[in-house]
Amino acid sequence: MVNLPRTTDDRWDTGNESGDGTADEWTPEQAAVAGSTAEPQEKKEPKYANVIDWVNGFFLPVIRRRISDNDGGLSWDARWWAYPEVVARLTALHQAWEEARASDSMSAVSAWWIQHLEPHLKVILDGDTGPMANAKADRSFMGWPAMPADPIPSDLVDTIISQYG
């Protein structure tokens, strides 16, 4: 890590010692009072109970791409549920979609498309290296095997979990 020297240059200082009044500058007492006076927010129930309902009710009807049945291009297998990575990614997309849908932010759904859907779709549909690359219309491809992994030496488990856990 590079340590940058702290500068004493105060030409960007506005001279406002009292701060800008944002919540991260509040005392715990001020935050408690502000939190207690806020209207309780009604929690929206999920539109789709699970990833399967979401895939069938939203994803498949809305997301449309030209899929090719040969190497390259975009790959999709109608048996999406047979690919653990695809199920995991679609589950993450469903959860993020429900969160964006329930948000009060008017830009939440747009952010979902850009920050969630597009990166996941790029991987899911990748016809060269994606989880369904080589998917064929005759359903002869059953997905790539799991990547190999050697057992983690027991003396490293705690170190890995404490540093990256």
Short mmCIF file of C-alpha atoms in Angstrom, two decimals:
data_model
loop_
_atom_site.label_atom_id
_atom_site.label_comp_id
_atom_site.label_asym_id
_atom_site.label_seq_id
_atom_site.Cartn_x
_atom_site.Cartn_y
_atom_site.Cartn_z
CA MET A 1 0.00 0.00 0.00
CA VAL A 2 1.23 3.47 -0.83
CA ASN A 3 1.10 6.00 1.99
CA LEU A 4 0.45 9.49 0.76
CA PRO A 5 1.66 12.34 2.90
CA ARG A 6 -1.03 14.39 4.55
CA THR A 7 -1.12 17.90 3.28
CA THR A 8 -1.66 20.95 5.40
CA ASP A 9 -2.93 22.85 2.40
CA ASP A 10 -6.19 24.38 3.56
CA ARG A 11 -7.25 26.16 0.41
CA TRP A 12 -10.26 23.77 0.16
CA ASP A 13 -11.31 24.48 3.76
CA THR A 14 -14.62 26.33 3.79
CA GLY A 15 -14.04 27.56 7.31
CA ASN A 16 -17.28 25.93 8.47
CA GLU A 17 -16.28 24.36 11.78
CA SER A 18 -19.79 23.20 12.55
CA GLY A 19 -19.91 20.77 9.66
CA ASP A 20 -22.64 20.43 7.09
CA GLY A 21 -25.22 18.86 9.37
CA THR A 22 -25.13 15.42 7.80
CA ALA A 23 -26.09 12.37 9.81
CA ASP A 24 -22.51 11.12 10.14
CA GLU A 25 -21.72 14.24 12.19
CA TRP A 26 -24.64 13.80 14.61
CA THR A 27 -24.21 12.77 18.21
CA PRO A 28 -25.91 9.50 19.20
CA GLU A 29 -28.62 11.53 20.96
CA GLN A 30 -29.32 13.59 17.81
CA ALA A 31 -29.46 10.45 15.69
CA ALA A 32 -31.90 8.80 18.11
CA VAL A 33 -34.20 11.83 18.05
CA ALA A 34 -34.06 12.07 14.25
CA GLY A 35 -34.71 8.34 13.91
CA SER A 36 -37.66 8.41 16.30
CA THR A 37 -39.46 11.22 14.49
CA ALA A 38 -39.23 9.61 11.07
CA GLU A 39 -42.33 7.98 9.68
CA PRO A 40 -42.08 4.18 9.81
CA GLN A 41 -41.47 2.99 6.28
CA GLU A 42 -43.89 0.40 4.96
CA LYS A 43 -41.98 -2.65 3.81
CA LYS A 44 -42.98 -3.85 0.36
CA GLU A 45 -43.51 -7.55 0.01
CA PRO A 46 -41.47 -9.25 -2.73
CA LYS A 47 -43.27 -9.48 -6.05
CA TYR A 48 -41.77 -12.92 -6.73
CA ALA A 49 -41.45 -15.44 -3.90
CA ASN A 50 -38.32 -17.11 -5.29
CA VAL A 51 -35.85 -17.14 -8.14
CA ILE A 52 -37.91 -19.62 -10.19
CA ASP A 53 -40.97 -17.37 -10.13
CA TRP A 54 -38.78 -14.36 -10.93
CA VAL A 55 -37.05 -16.08 -13.88
CA ASN A 56 -40.39 -17.19 -15.33
CA GLY A 57 -42.31 -14.02 -14.47
CA PHE A 58 -39.75 -11.32 -15.22
CA PHE A 59 -36.37 -12.45 -16.54
CA LEU A 60 -37.44 -14.68 -19.45
CA PRO A 61 -40.27 -12.44 -20.72
CA VAL A 62 -38.21 -9.23 -20.48
CA ILE A 63 -34.59 -10.14 -21.22
CA ARG A 64 -34.31 -11.05 -24.89
CA ARG A 65 -31.10 -11.73 -26.75
CA ARG A 66 -30.15 -13.48 -29.98
CA ILE A 67 -28.81 -16.85 -28.84
CA SER A 68 -26.61 -18.92 -31.14
CA ASP A 69 -26.37 -22.70 -31.22
CA ASN A 70 -22.73 -22.71 -32.21
CA ASP A 71 -19.42 -21.67 -30.72
CA GLY A 72 -19.19 -18.01 -29.87
CA GLY A 73 -22.04 -15.58 -29.66
CA LEU A 74 -24.44 -15.85 -26.76
CA SER A 75 -25.31 -19.16 -25.12
CA TRP A 76 -28.42 -20.02 -23.15
CA ASP A 77 -29.75 -23.38 -22.07
CA ALA A 78 -33.44 -23.68 -21.27
CA ARG A 79 -32.30 -25.88 -18.40
CA TRP A 80 -30.77 -22.85 -16.63
CA TRP A 81 -31.60 -24.55 -13.33
CA ALA A 82 -29.01 -27.28 -14.08
CA TYR A 83 -26.10 -24.83 -13.85
CA PRO A 84 -25.18 -23.94 -10.24
CA GLU A 85 -23.43 -20.71 -11.23
CA VAL A 86 -26.41 -19.56 -13.29
CA VAL A 87 -28.81 -20.33 -10.44
CA ALA A 88 -26.58 -18.43 -8.00
CA ARG A 89 -26.29 -15.41 -10.32
CA LEU A 90 -30.01 -15.34 -11.13
CA THR A 91 -30.79 -15.60 -7.41
CA ALA A 92 -28.53 -12.61 -6.75
CA LEU A 93 -30.23 -10.72 -9.58
CA HIS A 94 -33.67 -11.57 -8.22
CA GLN A 95 -32.76 -10.36 -4.72
CA ALA A 96 -31.22 -7.13 -6.03
CA TRP A 97 -34.25 -6.60 -8.30
CA GLU A 98 -36.65 -6.98 -5.36
CA GLU A 99 -34.55 -4.54 -3.34
CA ALA A 100 -34.53 -2.00 -6.18
CA ARG A 101 -38.26 -2.43 -6.69
CA ALA A 102 -38.93 -1.77 -3.00
CA SER A 103 -36.60 1.22 -2.86
CA ASP A 104 -37.89 4.76 -2.58
CA SER A 105 -35.13 5.89 -4.91
CA MET A 106 -36.45 6.69 -8.36
CA SER A 107 -33.15 5.56 -9.90
CA ALA A 108 -32.89 2.22 -8.10
CA VAL A 109 -34.28 0.15 -10.96
CA SER A 110 -32.01 1.88 -13.45
CA ALA A 111 -29.04 1.17 -11.20
CA TRP A 112 -30.16 -2.48 -11.04
CA TRP A 113 -29.95 -2.75 -14.83
CA ILE A 114 -26.50 -1.16 -15.02
CA GLN A 115 -24.83 -2.37 -11.84
CA HIS A 116 -26.39 -5.81 -11.47
CA LEU A 117 -28.02 -7.21 -14.61
CA GLU A 118 -25.49 -6.20 -17.24
CA PRO A 119 -22.38 -7.64 -15.53
CA HIS A 120 -24.18 -10.89 -14.65
CA LEU A 121 -25.68 -11.28 -18.14
CA LYS A 122 -22.28 -10.77 -19.69
CA VAL A 123 -21.01 -13.82 -17.78
CA ILE A 124 -24.14 -15.96 -17.91
CA LEU A 125 -24.58 -15.64 -21.68
CA ASP A 126 -20.88 -15.63 -22.66
CA GLY A 127 -20.68 -18.15 -25.50
CA ASP A 128 -16.92 -18.66 -25.12
CA THR A 129 -16.32 -19.03 -21.40
CA GLY A 130 -19.67 -18.64 -19.63
CA PRO A 131 -21.32 -21.40 -17.63
CA MET A 132 -23.59 -22.33 -20.54
CA ALA A 133 -20.98 -21.96 -23.31
CA ASN A 134 -21.40 -25.04 -25.52
CA ALA A 135 -25.09 -25.38 -24.65
CA LYS A 136 -26.74 -27.06 -27.63
CA ALA A 137 -30.35 -27.15 -28.73
CA ASP A 138 -30.31 -30.95 -28.46
CA ARG A 139 -29.48 -30.58 -24.74
CA SER A 140 -26.44 -32.84 -25.01
CA PHE A 141 -24.25 -30.48 -22.96
CA MET A 142 -24.68 -30.77 -19.20
CA GLY A 143 -22.37 -27.97 -18.14
CA TRP A 144 -18.74 -27.73 -17.22
CA PRO A 145 -17.38 -29.82 -14.35
CA ALA A 146 -16.59 -28.13 -11.04
CA MET A 147 -13.15 -26.55 -10.90
CA PRO A 148 -10.61 -28.66 -9.02
CA ALA A 149 -9.37 -27.60 -5.59
CA ASP A 150 -6.88 -29.19 -3.25
CA PRO A 151 -7.78 -29.34 0.44
CA ILE A 152 -6.69 -26.28 2.40
CA PRO A 153 -3.93 -27.10 4.90
CA SER A 154 -5.49 -26.97 8.37
CA ASP A 155 -2.86 -24.51 9.63
CA LEU A 156 -3.97 -21.96 6.98
CA VAL A 157 -7.74 -22.13 7.52
CA ASP A 158 -7.83 -19.72 10.48
CA THR A 159 -5.40 -17.33 8.76
CA ILE A 160 -7.50 -17.22 5.60
CA ILE A 161 -10.77 -16.74 7.48
CA SER A 162 -9.38 -14.01 9.74
CA GLN A 163 -7.81 -12.08 6.86
CA TYR A 164 -10.48 -12.47 4.22
CA GLY A 165 -13.50 -13.91 6.06
#
